[in-house]
Tab-separated table of C-alpha atoms and ligand atoms in Angstrom:
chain	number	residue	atom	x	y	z
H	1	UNK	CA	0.000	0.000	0.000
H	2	UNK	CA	1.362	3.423	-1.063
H	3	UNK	CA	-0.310	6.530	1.516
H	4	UNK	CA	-0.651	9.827	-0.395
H	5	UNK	CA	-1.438	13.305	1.165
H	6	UNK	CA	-3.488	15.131	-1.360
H	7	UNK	CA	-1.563	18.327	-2.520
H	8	UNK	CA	1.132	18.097	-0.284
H	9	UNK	CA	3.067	21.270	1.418
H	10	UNK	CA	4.013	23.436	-0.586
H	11	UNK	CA	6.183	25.532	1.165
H	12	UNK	CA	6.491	28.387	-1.581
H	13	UNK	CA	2.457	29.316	-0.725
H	14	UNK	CA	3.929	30.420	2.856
H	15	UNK	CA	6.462	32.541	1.312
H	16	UNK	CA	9.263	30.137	2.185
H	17	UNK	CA	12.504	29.397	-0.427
H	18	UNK	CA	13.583	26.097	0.711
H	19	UNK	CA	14.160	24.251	-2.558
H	20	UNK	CA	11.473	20.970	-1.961
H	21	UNK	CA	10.133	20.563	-5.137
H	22	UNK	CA	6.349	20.864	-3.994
H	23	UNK	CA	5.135	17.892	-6.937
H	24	UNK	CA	7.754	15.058	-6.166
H	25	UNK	CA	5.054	13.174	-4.749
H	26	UNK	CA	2.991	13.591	-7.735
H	27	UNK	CA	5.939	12.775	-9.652
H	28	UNK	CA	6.194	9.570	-8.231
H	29	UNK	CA	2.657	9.189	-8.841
H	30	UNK	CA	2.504	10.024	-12.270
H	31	UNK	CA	5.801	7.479	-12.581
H	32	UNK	CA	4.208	4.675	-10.852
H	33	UNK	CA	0.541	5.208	-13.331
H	34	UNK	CA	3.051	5.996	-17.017
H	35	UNK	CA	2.407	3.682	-19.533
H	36	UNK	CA	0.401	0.504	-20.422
H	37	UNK	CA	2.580	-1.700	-18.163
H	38	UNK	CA	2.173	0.176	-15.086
H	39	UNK	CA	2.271	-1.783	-11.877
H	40	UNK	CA	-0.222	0.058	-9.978
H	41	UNK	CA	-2.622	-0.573	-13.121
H	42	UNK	CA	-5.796	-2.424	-11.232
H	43	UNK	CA	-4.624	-2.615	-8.007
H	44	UNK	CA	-5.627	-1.205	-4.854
H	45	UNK	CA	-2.817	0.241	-4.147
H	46	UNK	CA	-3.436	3.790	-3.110
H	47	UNK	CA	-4.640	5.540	-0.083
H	48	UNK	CA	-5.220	8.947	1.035
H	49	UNK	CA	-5.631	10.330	4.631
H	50	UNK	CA	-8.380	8.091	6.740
H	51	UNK	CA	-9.049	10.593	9.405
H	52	UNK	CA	-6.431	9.273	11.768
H	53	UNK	CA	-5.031	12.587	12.747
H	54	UNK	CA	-2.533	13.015	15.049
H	55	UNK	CA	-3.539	15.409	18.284
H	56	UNK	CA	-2.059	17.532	21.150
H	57	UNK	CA	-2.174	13.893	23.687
H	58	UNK	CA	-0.052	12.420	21.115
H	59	UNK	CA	2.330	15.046	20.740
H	60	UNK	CA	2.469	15.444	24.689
H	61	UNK	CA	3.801	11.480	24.605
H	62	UNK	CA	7.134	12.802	23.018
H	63	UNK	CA	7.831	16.841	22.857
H	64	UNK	CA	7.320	19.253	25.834
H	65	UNK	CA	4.293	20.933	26.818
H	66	UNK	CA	5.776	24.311	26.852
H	67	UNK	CA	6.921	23.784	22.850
H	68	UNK	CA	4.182	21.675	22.300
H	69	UNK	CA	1.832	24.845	23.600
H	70	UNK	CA	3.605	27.418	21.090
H	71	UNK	CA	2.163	25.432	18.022
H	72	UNK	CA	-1.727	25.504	19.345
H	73	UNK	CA	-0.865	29.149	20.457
H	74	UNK	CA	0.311	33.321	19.318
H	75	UNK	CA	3.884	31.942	19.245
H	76	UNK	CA	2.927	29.926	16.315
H	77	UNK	CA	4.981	32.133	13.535
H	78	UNK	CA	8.030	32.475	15.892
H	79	UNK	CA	7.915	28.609	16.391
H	80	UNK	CA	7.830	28.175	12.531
H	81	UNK	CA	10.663	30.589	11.813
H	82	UNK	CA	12.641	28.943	14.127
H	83	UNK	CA	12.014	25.147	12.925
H	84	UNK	CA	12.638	25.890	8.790
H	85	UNK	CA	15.636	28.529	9.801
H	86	UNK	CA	14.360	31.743	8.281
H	87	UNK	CA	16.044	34.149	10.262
H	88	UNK	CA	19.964	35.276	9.985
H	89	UNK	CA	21.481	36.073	13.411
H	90	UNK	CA	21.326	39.412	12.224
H	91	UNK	CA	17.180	39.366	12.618
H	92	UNK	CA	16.669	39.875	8.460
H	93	UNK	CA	14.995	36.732	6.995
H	94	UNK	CA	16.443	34.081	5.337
H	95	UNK	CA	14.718	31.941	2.533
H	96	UNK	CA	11.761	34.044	3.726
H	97	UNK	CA	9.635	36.474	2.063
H	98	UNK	CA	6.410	37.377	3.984
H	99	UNK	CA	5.502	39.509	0.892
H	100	UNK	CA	5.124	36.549	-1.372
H	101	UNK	CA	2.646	34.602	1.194
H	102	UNK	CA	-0.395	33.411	0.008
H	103	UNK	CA	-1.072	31.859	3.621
H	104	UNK	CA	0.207	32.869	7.453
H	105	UNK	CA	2.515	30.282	9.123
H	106	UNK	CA	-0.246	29.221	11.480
H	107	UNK	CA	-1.933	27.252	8.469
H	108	UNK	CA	1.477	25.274	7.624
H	109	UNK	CA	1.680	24.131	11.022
H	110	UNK	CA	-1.969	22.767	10.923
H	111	UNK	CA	-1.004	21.420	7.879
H	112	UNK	CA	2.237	20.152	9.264
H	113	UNK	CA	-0.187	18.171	12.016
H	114	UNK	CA	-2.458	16.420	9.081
H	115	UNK	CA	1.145	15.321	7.151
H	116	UNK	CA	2.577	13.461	10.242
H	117	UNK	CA	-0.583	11.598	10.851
H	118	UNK	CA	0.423	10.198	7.899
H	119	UNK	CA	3.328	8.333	9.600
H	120	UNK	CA	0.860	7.079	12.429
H	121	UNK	CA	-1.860	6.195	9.635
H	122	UNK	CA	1.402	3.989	7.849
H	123	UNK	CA	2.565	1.965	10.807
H	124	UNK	CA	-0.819	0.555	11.368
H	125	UNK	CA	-1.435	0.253	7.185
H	126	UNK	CA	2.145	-1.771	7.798
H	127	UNK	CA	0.753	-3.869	10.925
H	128	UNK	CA	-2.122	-5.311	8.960
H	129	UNK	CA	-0.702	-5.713	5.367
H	130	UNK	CA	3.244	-6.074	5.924
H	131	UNK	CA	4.024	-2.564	4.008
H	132	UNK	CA	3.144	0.630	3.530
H	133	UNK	CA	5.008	3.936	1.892
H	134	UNK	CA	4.307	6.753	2.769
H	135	UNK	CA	4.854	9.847	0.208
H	136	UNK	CA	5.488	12.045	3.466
H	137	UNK	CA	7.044	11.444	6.690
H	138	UNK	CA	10.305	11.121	7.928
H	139	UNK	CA	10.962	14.227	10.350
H	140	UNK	CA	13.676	12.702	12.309
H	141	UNK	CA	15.269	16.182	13.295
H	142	UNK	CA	12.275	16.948	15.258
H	143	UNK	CA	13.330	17.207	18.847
H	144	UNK	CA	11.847	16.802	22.676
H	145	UNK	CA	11.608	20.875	22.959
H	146	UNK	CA	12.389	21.893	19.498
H	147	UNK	CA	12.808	21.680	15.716
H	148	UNK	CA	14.936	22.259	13.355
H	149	UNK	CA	15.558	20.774	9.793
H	150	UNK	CA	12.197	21.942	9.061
H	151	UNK	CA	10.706	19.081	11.468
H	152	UNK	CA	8.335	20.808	14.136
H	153	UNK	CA	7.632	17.925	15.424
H	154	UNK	CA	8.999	14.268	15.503
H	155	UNK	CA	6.570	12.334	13.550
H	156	UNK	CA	8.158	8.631	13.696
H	157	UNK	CA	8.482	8.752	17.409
H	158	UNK	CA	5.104	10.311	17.819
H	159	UNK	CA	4.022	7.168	15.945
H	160	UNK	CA	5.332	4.603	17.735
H	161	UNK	CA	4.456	5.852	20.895
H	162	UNK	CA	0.989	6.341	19.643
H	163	UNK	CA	0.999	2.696	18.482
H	164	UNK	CA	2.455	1.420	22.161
H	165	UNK	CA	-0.170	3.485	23.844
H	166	UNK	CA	-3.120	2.051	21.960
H	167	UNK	CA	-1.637	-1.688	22.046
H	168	UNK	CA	-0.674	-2.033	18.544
H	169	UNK	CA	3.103	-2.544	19.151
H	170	UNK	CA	5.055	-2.776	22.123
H	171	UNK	CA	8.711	-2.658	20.167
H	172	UNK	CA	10.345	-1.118	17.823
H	173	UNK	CA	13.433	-0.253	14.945
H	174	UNK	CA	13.866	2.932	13.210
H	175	UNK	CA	16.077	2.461	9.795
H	176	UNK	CA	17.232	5.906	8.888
H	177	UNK	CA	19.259	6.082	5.268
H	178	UNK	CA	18.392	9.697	5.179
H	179	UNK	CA	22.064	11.760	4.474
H	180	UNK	CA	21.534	13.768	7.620
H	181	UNK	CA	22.127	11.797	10.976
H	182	UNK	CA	18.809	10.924	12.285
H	183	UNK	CA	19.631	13.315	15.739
H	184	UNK	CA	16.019	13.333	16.987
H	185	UNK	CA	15.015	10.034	16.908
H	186	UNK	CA	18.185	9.105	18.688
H	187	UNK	CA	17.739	11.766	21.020
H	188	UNK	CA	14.089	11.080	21.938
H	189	UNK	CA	14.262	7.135	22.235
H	190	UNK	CA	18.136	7.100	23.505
H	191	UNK	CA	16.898	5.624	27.233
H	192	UNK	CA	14.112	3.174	25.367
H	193	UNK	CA	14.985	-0.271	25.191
H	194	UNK	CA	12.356	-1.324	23.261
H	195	UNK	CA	13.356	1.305	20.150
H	196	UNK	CA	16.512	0.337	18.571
H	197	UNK	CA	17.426	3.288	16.000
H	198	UNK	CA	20.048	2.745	12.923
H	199	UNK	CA	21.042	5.450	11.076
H	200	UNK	CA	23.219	5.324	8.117
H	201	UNK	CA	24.484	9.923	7.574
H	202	UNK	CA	27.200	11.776	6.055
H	203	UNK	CA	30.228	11.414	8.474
H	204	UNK	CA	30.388	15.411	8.577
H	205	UNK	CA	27.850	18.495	8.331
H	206	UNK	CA	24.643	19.130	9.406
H	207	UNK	CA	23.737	18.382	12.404
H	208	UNK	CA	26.845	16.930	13.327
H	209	UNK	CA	28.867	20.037	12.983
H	210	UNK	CA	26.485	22.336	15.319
H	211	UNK	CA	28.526	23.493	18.452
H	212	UNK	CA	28.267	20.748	21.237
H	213	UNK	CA	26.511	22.573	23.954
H	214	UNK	CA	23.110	24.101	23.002
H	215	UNK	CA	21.751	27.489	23.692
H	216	UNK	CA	21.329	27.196	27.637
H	217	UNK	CA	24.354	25.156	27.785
H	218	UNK	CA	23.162	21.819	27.662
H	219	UNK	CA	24.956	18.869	25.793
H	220	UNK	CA	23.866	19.009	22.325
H	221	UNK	CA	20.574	16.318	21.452
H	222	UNK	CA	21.883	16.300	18.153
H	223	UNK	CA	25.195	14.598	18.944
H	224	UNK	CA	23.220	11.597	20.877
H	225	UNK	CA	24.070	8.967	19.304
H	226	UNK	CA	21.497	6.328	18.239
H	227	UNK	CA	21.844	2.673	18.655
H	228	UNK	CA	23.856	2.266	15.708
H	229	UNK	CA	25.270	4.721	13.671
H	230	UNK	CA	27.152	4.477	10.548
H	231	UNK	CA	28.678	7.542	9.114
H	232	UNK	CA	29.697	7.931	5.775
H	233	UNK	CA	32.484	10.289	4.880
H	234	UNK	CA	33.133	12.282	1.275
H	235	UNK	CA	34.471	10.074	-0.937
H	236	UNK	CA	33.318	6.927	0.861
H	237	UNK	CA	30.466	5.472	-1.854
H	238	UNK	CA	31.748	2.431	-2.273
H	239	UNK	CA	31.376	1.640	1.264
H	240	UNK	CA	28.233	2.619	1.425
H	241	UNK	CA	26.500	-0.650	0.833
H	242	UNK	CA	28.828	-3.261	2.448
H	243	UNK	CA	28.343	-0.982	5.747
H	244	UNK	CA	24.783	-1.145	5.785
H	245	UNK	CA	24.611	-4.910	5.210
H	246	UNK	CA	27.128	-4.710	8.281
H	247	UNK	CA	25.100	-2.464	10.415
H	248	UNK	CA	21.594	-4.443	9.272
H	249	UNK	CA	23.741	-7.877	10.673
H	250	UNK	CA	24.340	-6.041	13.855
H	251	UNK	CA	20.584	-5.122	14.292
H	252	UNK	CA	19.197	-8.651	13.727
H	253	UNK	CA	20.872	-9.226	16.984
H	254	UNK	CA	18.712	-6.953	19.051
H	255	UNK	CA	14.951	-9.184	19.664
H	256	UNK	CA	12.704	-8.907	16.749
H	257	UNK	CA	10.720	-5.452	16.651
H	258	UNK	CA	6.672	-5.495	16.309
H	259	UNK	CA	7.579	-2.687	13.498
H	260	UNK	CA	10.211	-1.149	11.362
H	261	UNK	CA	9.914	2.696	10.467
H	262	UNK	CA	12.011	2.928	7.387
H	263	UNK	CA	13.344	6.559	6.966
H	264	UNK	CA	14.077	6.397	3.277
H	265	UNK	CA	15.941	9.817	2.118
H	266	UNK	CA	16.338	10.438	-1.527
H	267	UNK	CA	18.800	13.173	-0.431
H	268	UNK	CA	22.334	11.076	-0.456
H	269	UNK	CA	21.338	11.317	-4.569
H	270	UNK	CA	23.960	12.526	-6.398
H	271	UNK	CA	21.789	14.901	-7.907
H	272	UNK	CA	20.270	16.226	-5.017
H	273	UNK	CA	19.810	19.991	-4.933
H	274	UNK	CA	19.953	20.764	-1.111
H	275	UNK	CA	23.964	21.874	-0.602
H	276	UNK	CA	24.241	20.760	2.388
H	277	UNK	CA	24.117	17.182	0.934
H	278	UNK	CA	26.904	17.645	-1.812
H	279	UNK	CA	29.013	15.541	0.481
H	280	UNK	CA	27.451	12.043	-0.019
H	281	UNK	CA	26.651	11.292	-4.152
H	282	UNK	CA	25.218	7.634	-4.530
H	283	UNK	CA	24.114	6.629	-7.849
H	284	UNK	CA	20.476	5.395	-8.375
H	285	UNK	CA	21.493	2.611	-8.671
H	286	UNK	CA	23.190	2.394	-5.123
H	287	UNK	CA	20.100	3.772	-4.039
H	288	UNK	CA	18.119	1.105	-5.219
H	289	UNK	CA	20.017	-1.630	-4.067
H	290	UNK	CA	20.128	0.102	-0.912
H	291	UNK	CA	16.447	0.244	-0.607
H	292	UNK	CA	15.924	-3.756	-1.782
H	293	UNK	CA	18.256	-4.222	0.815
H	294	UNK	CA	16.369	-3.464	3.347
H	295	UNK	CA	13.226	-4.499	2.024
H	296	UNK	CA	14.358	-7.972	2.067
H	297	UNK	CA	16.046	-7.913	5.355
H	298	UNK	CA	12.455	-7.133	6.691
H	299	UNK	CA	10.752	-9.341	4.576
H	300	UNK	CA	12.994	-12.058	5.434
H	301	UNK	CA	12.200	-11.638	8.952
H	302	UNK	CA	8.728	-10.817	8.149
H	303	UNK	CA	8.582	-7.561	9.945
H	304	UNK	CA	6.301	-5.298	9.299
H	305	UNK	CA	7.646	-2.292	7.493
H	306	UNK	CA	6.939	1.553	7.464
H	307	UNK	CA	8.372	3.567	4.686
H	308	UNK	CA	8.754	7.411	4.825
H	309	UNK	CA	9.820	9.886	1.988
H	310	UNK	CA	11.807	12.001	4.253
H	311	UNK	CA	14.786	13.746	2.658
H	312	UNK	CA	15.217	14.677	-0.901
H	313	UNK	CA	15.533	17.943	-2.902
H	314	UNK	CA	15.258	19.114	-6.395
H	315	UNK	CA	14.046	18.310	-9.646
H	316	UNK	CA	15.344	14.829	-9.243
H	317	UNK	CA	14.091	14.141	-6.078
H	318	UNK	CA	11.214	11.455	-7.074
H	319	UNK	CA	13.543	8.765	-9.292
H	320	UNK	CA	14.895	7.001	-6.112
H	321	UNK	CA	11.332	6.359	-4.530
H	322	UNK	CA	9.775	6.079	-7.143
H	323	UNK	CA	12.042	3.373	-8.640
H	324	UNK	CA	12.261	1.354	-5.652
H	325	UNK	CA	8.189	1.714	-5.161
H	326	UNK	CA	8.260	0.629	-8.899
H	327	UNK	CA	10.351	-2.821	-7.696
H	328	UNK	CA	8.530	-3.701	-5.183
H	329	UNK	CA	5.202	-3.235	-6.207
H	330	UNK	CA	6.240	-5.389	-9.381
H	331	UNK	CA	6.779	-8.341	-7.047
G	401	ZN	ZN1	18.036	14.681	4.937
């Protein structure tokens, strides 16, 4: 089952530059429908939202009240400048051009709110069929009292706790092949047992070169490491997919999870457009061997699995998911 959130965010109706081409979902889509020989042709295959929205209780299971509060409150806009960085230290905006807003910030957060229950709407898809995508999802830089990496909130930990409290799940993994380290999941689940988090990064950049302490002087949540963690360095590529198969070994020692949250960024692509990703340039064909292995590591084991879009920027954005969606709906 593939999840779809009708129209997406698009991020340039709120006056924000961040270069997320607004139609890669519909790009996958329209890649996944193409031609005669489609594999989606016939199938029920496709799903929008089913109501299953994510609320304050569920947010209050993972992220402060006080931060939490700021969302549902006046300190709405502040809270969004803050979380997609569009302010300079200087207090002049950056990426940000109130001007050119069709809609105030209050209405991407609600937004924001109806995309994440997306991620809780996949795990159960994923409990009762084996595997669900998700064209959305995969804010893994959302953080107990803040955001940044334009995640407000962390929707794959929301999720699974949402799961555990209703008695869907009492365990679980988080795969993260996203190029940025997967900092707020680790964070947020770091004294958890029963989440084991694996996250494959760039060896160097963001987060991982923010200073160490953070603004009141607390060790940095971003440098937490998570379970596992398998960082990739410039130049590395070739390593890539031996060290995953390494790391994946290494997690099929920890007790079998009740679900998998696959965080599947498109942004190690060598054509990626975000700069801050220039550092880690698979092919797409790495990338789909990277995603098959995983999918068969799961299915293998016969856990159910919970894909999410997360990362990837640019006009080239949709080939990776869409290719692997292509493969393993073809099965
Ligand atoms: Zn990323």
């Amino acid at each position: 089952m593939v999840l779809h959130y009708p129209g997406g965010i698009d991020l340039t109706e709120y006056g924000i530059e961040i270069p997320v081409a607004p139609d890669r979902t519909q790009q996958v889509l329209d890649a996944l429908t193409a031609g005669s020989d489609s594999v989606a042709d016939g199938a029920e295959w496709l799903s929008g939202p089913d109501g299953s929205t994510i609320g304050r209780v569920d947010l209050l299971r993972v992220h402060a009240p006080p931060y939490v509060e700021r969302g549902f409150g006046p300190g709405v806009d502040e809270l969004m400048i803050e979380v997609f960085e569009l302010r300079n230290d200087d207090g002049s905006y950056h990426r940000y051009n109130p001007g050119a807003a069709k809609k105030p910030l209050s209405v991407l957060f609600d937004g924001w709110i109806r995309w994440m229950s997306g991620t809780y709407q996949c795990g159960k898809e994923a409990l009762r069929n084996g595997f669900c995508f998700y064209l959305g999802g995969g804010a893994h830089h959302g953080h107990y009292d803040f955001g940044h990496g334009f995640c407000v909130f962390n929707d794959i930990v929301t999720a699974i706790r949402k799961l555990q409290a209703e008695g869907s799940v009492t365990s679980a993994w988080v795969i993260d092949v996203d190029a940025h380290k997967g900092d707020g999941t680790a964070a947020l689940t770091a004294d958890d047992p029963a989440v084991t988090t694996l996250s494959v990064h760039m060896a160097h950049g963001w987060p991982l070169d923010l200073p160490d302490h953070d603004r009141l002087g607390r060790p940095a949540p971003w440098l937490v490491p998570s379970t596992i963690d398998v960082p990739i360095a410039a130049g590395e590529e070739s390593e890539y997919l031996p060290r995953l198969r390494r790391a994946l070994t290494t997690l099929a020692e920890s007790p079998r999870p009740d679900i998998v949250y696959v965080v599947d960024g498109a942004d190690p692509y060598e054509h990626d457009e975000l700069p801050s990703t220039a550092s880690l340039r698979l092919s797409l064909q790495q990338l789909l061997e990277r995603d098959e292995i995983i999918h068969s590591f799961l299915a293998t084991r016969a856990i159910p699995q919970a894909w999410l879009m997360s990362g990837g920027y640019g006009r080239r954005a949709w080939e990776p998911f869409a290719g692997f969606l292509s493969a393993t709906m073809a099965k």
